[in-house]
Amino acid sequence: MNLKIFSLISFCILFSLNVFTQNKIIIVSQDGTADFVSIQDALDAIPDGIVERIVIYIKNGTYNEKIYIVKSNIALVGEDKEKTKIVYAELRKNWRETHSDDYGAGVINIRNEVTDILFSSLTIHNNFGEIYEDHDHAFAIRAGEGVTRIIIDNCRLISDGGDTVSLWNKEDGMYYHSNCYFEGWVDYVCPRGYCYIENSSFFGHNLTASLWHDGSQNENHKFVLKNCKFDGVKGFPLGRFHRDAQFFLIDCSFSGNMSDRKIFFSPTDPPRILSWGESRQFYFNCHGDSIDYSWHQDNLISAPGNPGVEKIDASWTFNFKWDPAKELSEFYQSLELEEL
């Protein structure tokens, strides 16, 4: 890239010359001074068969776009998570009236079999409920079969409906989220497969459940939350499942608005038979702001393999097949961002 690129981004961030040898950068800005004014146009410009990660750097603004990600090895990086917003109104049931599947039902739509996608410093908001006062399922991010190794860091994921973040590769999906804010209605964080979330906060608007997990394809699938804070409307329940599921909550805290109800099995019609039982919810050092309930007392010793709290991190969650915390650190180091 030539020196002109540097003038486009120098107002807030200095990219060293190393950037352009280690990561390919595409810049999006609504004022017309960058490579593209549309995030989707930038994505569409990426050639097929890329091996090295492509970085799409998005300047501040509200981008009213529905995004389709059809290629692997892409990072969407915002200038400021509070000011770089991708906002679109879509209701799942409306979409499905004329489509056979969910691809396109969210704000961010990741095509089946796409892998290695990173989101950083963005607000992603499905605002259908705010506009139309219908709080049914409304995805901020939706991904399905074969989608794995998804990193979300320093982002705000918001829906005015349910299923805010729906990463649904039930076979071997691996998802890592850190330093994020999640908000929504029923089951608004609902991974399938493996998921690890740390240093994040949650706000639920409904009286059904905040968390949900599908670990039905592998006894070792798990949803791990570490150092997370949960809040919501008065009486919000923490979580539920209606397939085999496994939850670990480590060093988490709960506001006084949380109901005295454990993560529960929600029966279906016809009823499902759980292969590994209902009692796979494990806690360590989790406390309420005003009261501790008996169901979230320490019971990690009863978890399979008695892992010990010092072993529970992202790598352990993914059976040491993936170290996303290391990958994320190396990604930021490779950009060598310096605030002016």
Short mmCIF file of C-alpha atoms in Angstrom, two decimals, residues 23-331:
data_model
loop_
_atom_site.label_atom_id
_atom_site.label_comp_id
_atom_site.label_asym_id
_atom_site.label_seq_id
_atom_site.Cartn_x
_atom_site.Cartn_y
_atom_site.Cartn_z
CA ASN A 23 -2.22 -8.18 7.70
CA LYS A 24 -3.97 -6.89 4.60
CA ILE A 25 -5.91 -3.72 5.51
CA ILE A 26 -9.08 -2.46 3.86
CA ILE A 27 -10.53 0.79 5.22
CA VAL A 28 -14.21 1.72 5.34
CA SER A 29 -15.44 5.25 6.01
CA GLN A 30 -18.80 6.85 5.35
CA ASP A 31 -17.23 10.15 4.35
CA GLY A 32 -15.84 8.73 1.09
CA THR A 33 -12.18 9.24 1.98
CA ALA A 34 -11.29 5.55 2.33
CA ASP A 35 -11.35 2.41 0.18
CA PHE A 36 -15.11 1.84 0.63
CA VAL A 37 -18.13 3.55 2.18
CA SER A 38 -19.93 0.22 2.77
CA ILE A 39 -18.78 -2.69 4.93
CA GLN A 40 -20.45 -5.18 2.59
CA ASP A 41 -18.70 -3.70 -0.44
CA ALA A 42 -15.38 -4.15 1.36
CA LEU A 43 -16.22 -7.77 2.14
CA ASP A 44 -17.28 -8.42 -1.45
CA ALA A 45 -13.95 -7.07 -2.71
CA ILE A 46 -11.92 -9.71 -0.87
CA PRO A 47 -10.63 -12.30 -3.33
CA ASP A 48 -11.50 -15.98 -3.06
CA GLY A 49 -9.07 -18.40 -1.49
CA ILE A 50 -7.37 -16.00 0.91
CA VAL A 51 -4.96 -17.61 3.39
CA GLU A 52 -3.68 -14.63 5.40
CA ARG A 53 -6.20 -12.73 7.49
CA ILE A 54 -7.77 -9.70 5.83
CA VAL A 55 -8.50 -6.77 8.18
CA ILE A 56 -11.42 -4.46 7.45
CA TYR A 57 -10.91 -1.34 9.54
CA ILE A 58 -14.21 0.53 10.01
CA LYS A 59 -14.22 4.19 10.95
CA ASN A 60 -16.80 5.64 13.32
CA GLY A 61 -20.36 5.92 12.06
CA THR A 62 -23.68 4.09 12.07
CA TYR A 63 -23.74 1.58 9.23
CA ASN A 64 -27.33 0.55 8.49
CA GLU A 65 -26.33 -2.63 6.70
CA LYS A 66 -27.13 -6.31 6.78
CA ILE A 67 -23.76 -8.07 6.53
CA TYR A 68 -23.03 -11.37 4.78
CA ILE A 69 -19.65 -13.00 5.49
CA VAL A 70 -18.90 -15.68 2.90
CA LYS A 71 -15.10 -16.00 3.19
CA SER A 72 -12.87 -17.17 6.02
CA ASN A 73 -9.91 -15.41 7.65
CA ILE A 74 -11.45 -11.95 8.05
CA ALA A 75 -11.30 -9.44 10.91
CA LEU A 76 -13.81 -6.60 11.25
CA VAL A 77 -12.21 -3.96 13.47
CA GLY A 78 -14.03 -0.80 14.49
CA GLU A 79 -12.47 2.51 15.43
CA ASP A 80 -14.45 2.76 18.69
CA LYS A 81 -16.96 0.23 20.02
CA GLU A 82 -19.31 2.98 21.20
CA LYS A 83 -19.17 4.94 17.93
CA THR A 84 -18.69 2.28 15.25
CA LYS A 85 -22.15 0.74 14.93
CA ILE A 86 -23.69 -1.82 12.59
CA VAL A 87 -27.45 -1.48 13.02
CA TYR A 88 -30.21 -3.27 11.15
CA ALA A 89 -33.82 -4.27 11.91
CA GLU A 90 -34.71 -7.88 11.11
CA LEU A 91 -37.08 -10.33 12.78
CA ARG A 92 -36.38 -14.03 12.30
CA LYS A 93 -39.99 -15.07 11.84
CA ASN A 94 -40.49 -12.41 9.17
CA TRP A 95 -37.40 -13.56 7.30
CA ARG A 96 -38.47 -17.21 7.42
CA GLU A 97 -41.82 -16.43 5.80
CA THR A 98 -40.00 -16.21 2.45
CA HIS A 99 -36.74 -18.07 3.10
CA SER A 100 -35.99 -21.73 3.85
CA ASP A 101 -33.26 -21.09 6.43
CA ASP A 102 -31.80 -18.44 8.73
CA TYR A 103 -29.04 -17.25 6.43
CA GLY A 104 -29.86 -13.56 6.17
CA ALA A 105 -32.04 -13.43 9.28
CA GLY A 106 -29.45 -11.52 11.33
CA VAL A 107 -27.50 -8.29 11.22
CA ILE A 108 -24.26 -10.28 10.77
CA ASN A 109 -24.76 -13.49 8.78
CA ILE A 110 -21.89 -15.98 8.54
CA ARG A 111 -22.27 -18.56 5.79
CA ASN A 112 -21.96 -22.26 6.60
CA GLU A 113 -18.38 -23.62 6.65
CA VAL A 114 -16.80 -20.15 7.05
CA THR A 115 -14.13 -20.14 9.78
CA ASP A 116 -11.70 -17.84 11.59
CA ILE A 117 -13.68 -14.62 11.85
CA LEU A 118 -12.73 -11.90 14.34
CA PHE A 119 -14.85 -8.95 15.50
CA SER A 120 -13.29 -6.14 17.54
CA SER A 121 -14.42 -2.73 18.86
CA LEU A 122 -17.91 -2.74 17.31
CA THR A 123 -21.52 -2.30 18.33
CA ILE A 124 -23.77 -4.76 16.49
CA HIS A 125 -27.45 -4.04 17.11
CA ASN A 126 -30.63 -5.64 15.79
CA ASN A 127 -33.14 -2.89 16.58
CA PHE A 128 -36.33 -4.46 15.19
CA GLY A 129 -37.97 -4.59 18.62
CA GLU A 130 -37.20 -0.96 19.35
CA ILE A 131 -38.87 0.11 16.11
CA TYR A 132 -41.81 -2.30 15.93
CA GLU A 133 -42.27 -3.35 19.59
CA ASP A 134 -41.98 -7.05 18.72
CA HIS A 135 -39.37 -8.80 20.86
CA ASP A 136 -39.39 -12.19 19.20
CA HIS A 137 -36.13 -13.78 17.99
CA ALA A 138 -33.89 -11.19 16.32
CA PHE A 139 -30.25 -12.13 15.69
CA ALA A 140 -27.37 -9.70 15.97
CA ILE A 141 -25.00 -12.47 14.81
CA ARG A 142 -26.12 -15.75 13.26
CA ALA A 143 -23.90 -18.61 12.08
CA GLY A 144 -24.54 -22.29 11.47
CA GLU A 145 -23.02 -25.53 10.30
CA GLY A 146 -19.25 -25.73 9.99
CA VAL A 147 -18.66 -22.22 11.35
CA THR A 148 -15.90 -22.30 13.98
CA ARG A 149 -13.10 -20.32 15.60
CA ILE A 150 -15.09 -17.13 16.00
CA ILE A 151 -13.54 -14.42 18.21
CA ILE A 152 -15.52 -11.43 19.50
CA ASP A 153 -13.55 -8.94 21.60
CA ASN A 154 -14.39 -5.53 23.04
CA CYS A 155 -17.80 -5.43 21.35
CA ARG A 156 -21.40 -4.56 22.25
CA LEU A 157 -23.86 -7.20 21.02
CA ILE A 158 -27.45 -6.02 21.38
CA SER A 159 -30.83 -7.21 20.21
CA ASP A 160 -34.28 -5.92 21.02
CA GLY A 161 -35.39 -9.54 20.73
CA GLY A 162 -34.16 -13.03 21.56
CA ASP A 163 -31.13 -15.03 20.38
CA THR A 164 -28.79 -12.03 20.13
CA VAL A 165 -25.65 -14.11 19.52
CA SER A 166 -26.54 -17.41 17.85
CA LEU A 167 -23.48 -19.41 16.80
CA TRP A 168 -24.96 -22.77 16.00
CA ASN A 169 -22.40 -25.28 14.79
CA LYS A 170 -23.51 -28.09 17.07
CA GLU A 171 -20.89 -30.55 15.79
CA ASP A 172 -17.62 -28.79 16.67
CA GLY A 173 -18.20 -25.04 16.89
CA MET A 174 -15.62 -23.14 18.97
CA TYR A 175 -16.36 -19.55 20.05
CA TYR A 176 -14.36 -17.13 22.21
CA HIS A 177 -15.75 -13.81 23.50
CA SER A 178 -13.96 -11.36 25.80
CA ASN A 179 -14.53 -7.87 27.20
CA CYS A 180 -17.99 -7.72 25.66
CA TYR A 181 -21.45 -6.47 26.57
CA PHE A 182 -24.44 -8.69 25.69
CA GLU A 183 -28.07 -7.58 25.79
CA GLY A 184 -31.32 -9.12 24.64
CA TRP A 185 -34.45 -11.07 25.41
CA VAL A 186 -34.97 -14.83 25.65
CA ASP A 187 -31.80 -17.00 25.34
CA TYR A 188 -29.84 -14.00 24.09
CA VAL A 189 -26.48 -15.78 24.33
CA CYS A 190 -27.09 -19.30 23.04
CA PRO A 191 -24.07 -21.18 21.66
CA ARG A 192 -23.93 -24.73 20.39
CA GLY A 193 -20.76 -26.76 20.86
CA TYR A 194 -17.91 -25.05 22.76
CA CYS A 195 -18.01 -21.46 24.01
CA TYR A 196 -15.80 -19.49 26.40
CA ILE A 197 -16.71 -15.97 27.57
CA GLU A 198 -14.62 -13.90 29.96
CA ASN A 199 -14.59 -10.40 31.47
CA SER A 200 -18.01 -9.57 30.04
CA SER A 201 -21.36 -8.22 31.19
CA PHE A 202 -24.93 -9.26 30.41
CA PHE A 203 -28.34 -7.60 30.59
CA GLY A 204 -31.55 -9.58 30.04
CA HIS A 205 -34.98 -8.09 29.38
CA ASN A 206 -37.07 -11.25 29.74
CA LEU A 207 -38.34 -13.61 32.42
CA THR A 208 -37.52 -16.84 30.55
CA ALA A 209 -33.72 -17.12 30.45
CA SER A 210 -30.55 -15.24 29.56
CA LEU A 211 -28.19 -18.13 28.75
CA TRP A 212 -28.81 -21.30 26.72
CA HIS A 213 -26.52 -24.07 25.52
CA ASP A 214 -26.68 -27.03 23.15
CA GLY A 215 -24.00 -29.61 23.91
CA SER A 216 -25.95 -32.54 22.58
CA GLN A 217 -23.39 -33.87 20.08
CA ASN A 218 -20.47 -34.43 22.43
CA GLU A 219 -20.34 -35.10 26.15
CA ASN A 220 -17.39 -32.72 26.43
CA HIS A 221 -19.10 -29.71 24.82
CA LYS A 222 -19.29 -26.91 27.34
CA PHE A 223 -20.26 -23.27 27.86
CA VAL A 224 -17.76 -21.59 30.20
CA LEU A 225 -18.20 -18.09 31.65
CA LYS A 226 -15.43 -16.56 33.74
CA ASN A 227 -15.42 -13.23 35.57
CA CYS A 228 -18.76 -12.18 34.09
CA LYS A 229 -21.45 -9.92 35.51
CA PHE A 230 -25.18 -10.62 35.05
CA ASP A 231 -27.99 -8.09 35.34
CA GLY A 232 -31.46 -7.62 33.92
CA VAL A 233 -35.04 -6.73 34.64
CA LYS A 234 -36.36 -7.66 38.07
CA GLY A 235 -36.79 -11.43 38.28
CA PHE A 236 -34.61 -12.36 35.29
CA PRO A 237 -33.55 -16.06 35.31
CA LEU A 238 -29.95 -16.98 34.60
CA GLY A 239 -30.35 -19.76 32.06
CA ARG A 240 -32.00 -22.87 30.70
CA PHE A 241 -31.49 -25.75 28.26
CA HIS A 242 -33.72 -28.19 26.41
CA ARG A 243 -30.95 -30.36 24.94
CA ASP A 244 -27.92 -31.83 26.65
CA ALA A 245 -25.88 -28.91 27.98
CA GLN A 246 -22.95 -28.21 30.29
CA PHE A 247 -22.31 -24.87 32.03
CA PHE A 248 -19.29 -23.68 34.02
CA LEU A 249 -19.51 -20.31 35.82
CA ILE A 250 -16.28 -19.17 37.48
CA ASP A 251 -15.86 -15.94 39.49
CA CYS A 252 -19.19 -14.56 38.24
CA SER A 253 -21.48 -12.07 39.96
CA PHE A 254 -25.24 -11.58 39.86
CA SER A 255 -27.30 -8.46 40.49
CA GLY A 256 -30.08 -8.41 43.02
CA ASN A 257 -32.57 -8.57 40.15
CA MET A 258 -31.74 -12.20 39.37
CA SER A 259 -34.41 -14.71 40.36
CA ASP A 260 -33.78 -17.57 42.76
CA ARG A 261 -33.92 -20.17 39.99
CA LYS A 262 -31.10 -22.45 38.92
CA ILE A 263 -30.20 -23.03 35.28
CA PHE A 264 -33.04 -25.35 34.41
CA PHE A 265 -34.12 -28.01 31.95
CA SER A 266 -37.00 -26.75 29.81
CA PRO A 267 -39.09 -29.71 28.60
CA THR A 268 -40.12 -29.94 24.95
CA ASP A 269 -42.98 -31.56 23.11
CA PRO A 270 -42.24 -34.28 22.15
CA PRO A 271 -39.94 -34.75 25.16
CA ARG A 272 -36.20 -35.09 24.63
CA ILE A 273 -34.12 -37.68 26.43
CA LEU A 274 -30.87 -36.26 27.78
CA SER A 275 -27.88 -38.55 27.26
CA TRP A 276 -25.82 -37.10 30.12
CA GLY A 277 -28.45 -35.90 32.57
CA GLU A 278 -29.69 -32.55 33.82
CA SER A 279 -27.17 -31.78 36.57
CA ARG A 280 -24.22 -30.41 34.61
CA GLN A 281 -24.06 -26.86 35.96
CA PHE A 282 -20.83 -26.12 37.82
CA TYR A 283 -19.93 -23.05 39.86
CA PHE A 284 -16.90 -21.63 41.62
CA ASN A 285 -16.76 -18.37 43.58
CA CYS A 286 -20.02 -17.01 42.17
CA HIS A 287 -21.87 -14.49 44.30
CA GLY A 288 -24.89 -12.23 44.26
CA ASP A 289 -24.57 -8.53 44.95
CA SER A 290 -27.08 -8.81 47.77
CA ILE A 291 -27.74 -12.53 48.36
CA ASP A 292 -26.21 -15.89 47.49
CA TYR A 293 -28.57 -18.68 46.44
CA SER A 294 -27.80 -22.27 47.34
CA TRP A 295 -27.84 -23.48 43.75
CA HIS A 296 -24.75 -21.48 42.75
CA GLN A 297 -22.57 -22.58 45.65
CA ASP A 298 -19.18 -24.08 44.81
CA ASN A 299 -19.53 -27.52 43.25
CA LEU A 300 -16.65 -27.59 40.76
CA ILE A 301 -15.24 -30.63 42.50
CA SER A 302 -18.13 -32.63 41.05
CA ALA A 303 -17.34 -31.66 37.43
CA PRO A 304 -16.06 -34.43 35.11
CA GLY A 305 -12.35 -34.98 35.67
CA ASN A 306 -12.32 -32.62 38.67
CA PRO A 307 -10.50 -29.99 36.57
CA GLY A 308 -9.54 -27.52 39.31
CA VAL A 309 -10.24 -23.81 38.85
CA GLU A 310 -6.63 -22.99 37.91
CA LYS A 311 -6.96 -25.17 34.78
CA ILE A 312 -10.16 -23.61 33.47
CA ASP A 313 -9.32 -21.20 30.69
CA ALA A 314 -10.08 -20.87 26.98
CA SER A 315 -7.56 -23.52 25.87
CA TRP A 316 -8.96 -26.02 28.37
CA THR A 317 -12.50 -25.27 27.20
CA PHE A 318 -11.58 -26.19 23.62
CA ASN A 319 -9.69 -29.35 24.65
CA PHE A 320 -6.42 -27.60 23.73
CA LYS A 321 -7.38 -27.64 20.04
CA TRP A 322 -7.37 -23.81 19.93
CA ASP A 323 -5.81 -21.01 21.97
CA PRO A 324 -7.88 -17.94 21.03
CA ALA A 325 -6.50 -15.71 23.79
CA LYS A 326 -3.00 -16.16 22.38
CA GLU A 327 -4.28 -15.68 18.83
CA LEU A 328 -6.04 -12.46 19.78
CA SER A 329 -2.97 -11.09 21.56
CA GLU A 330 -0.77 -11.88 18.58
CA PHE A 331 -3.30 -10.25 16.25
#
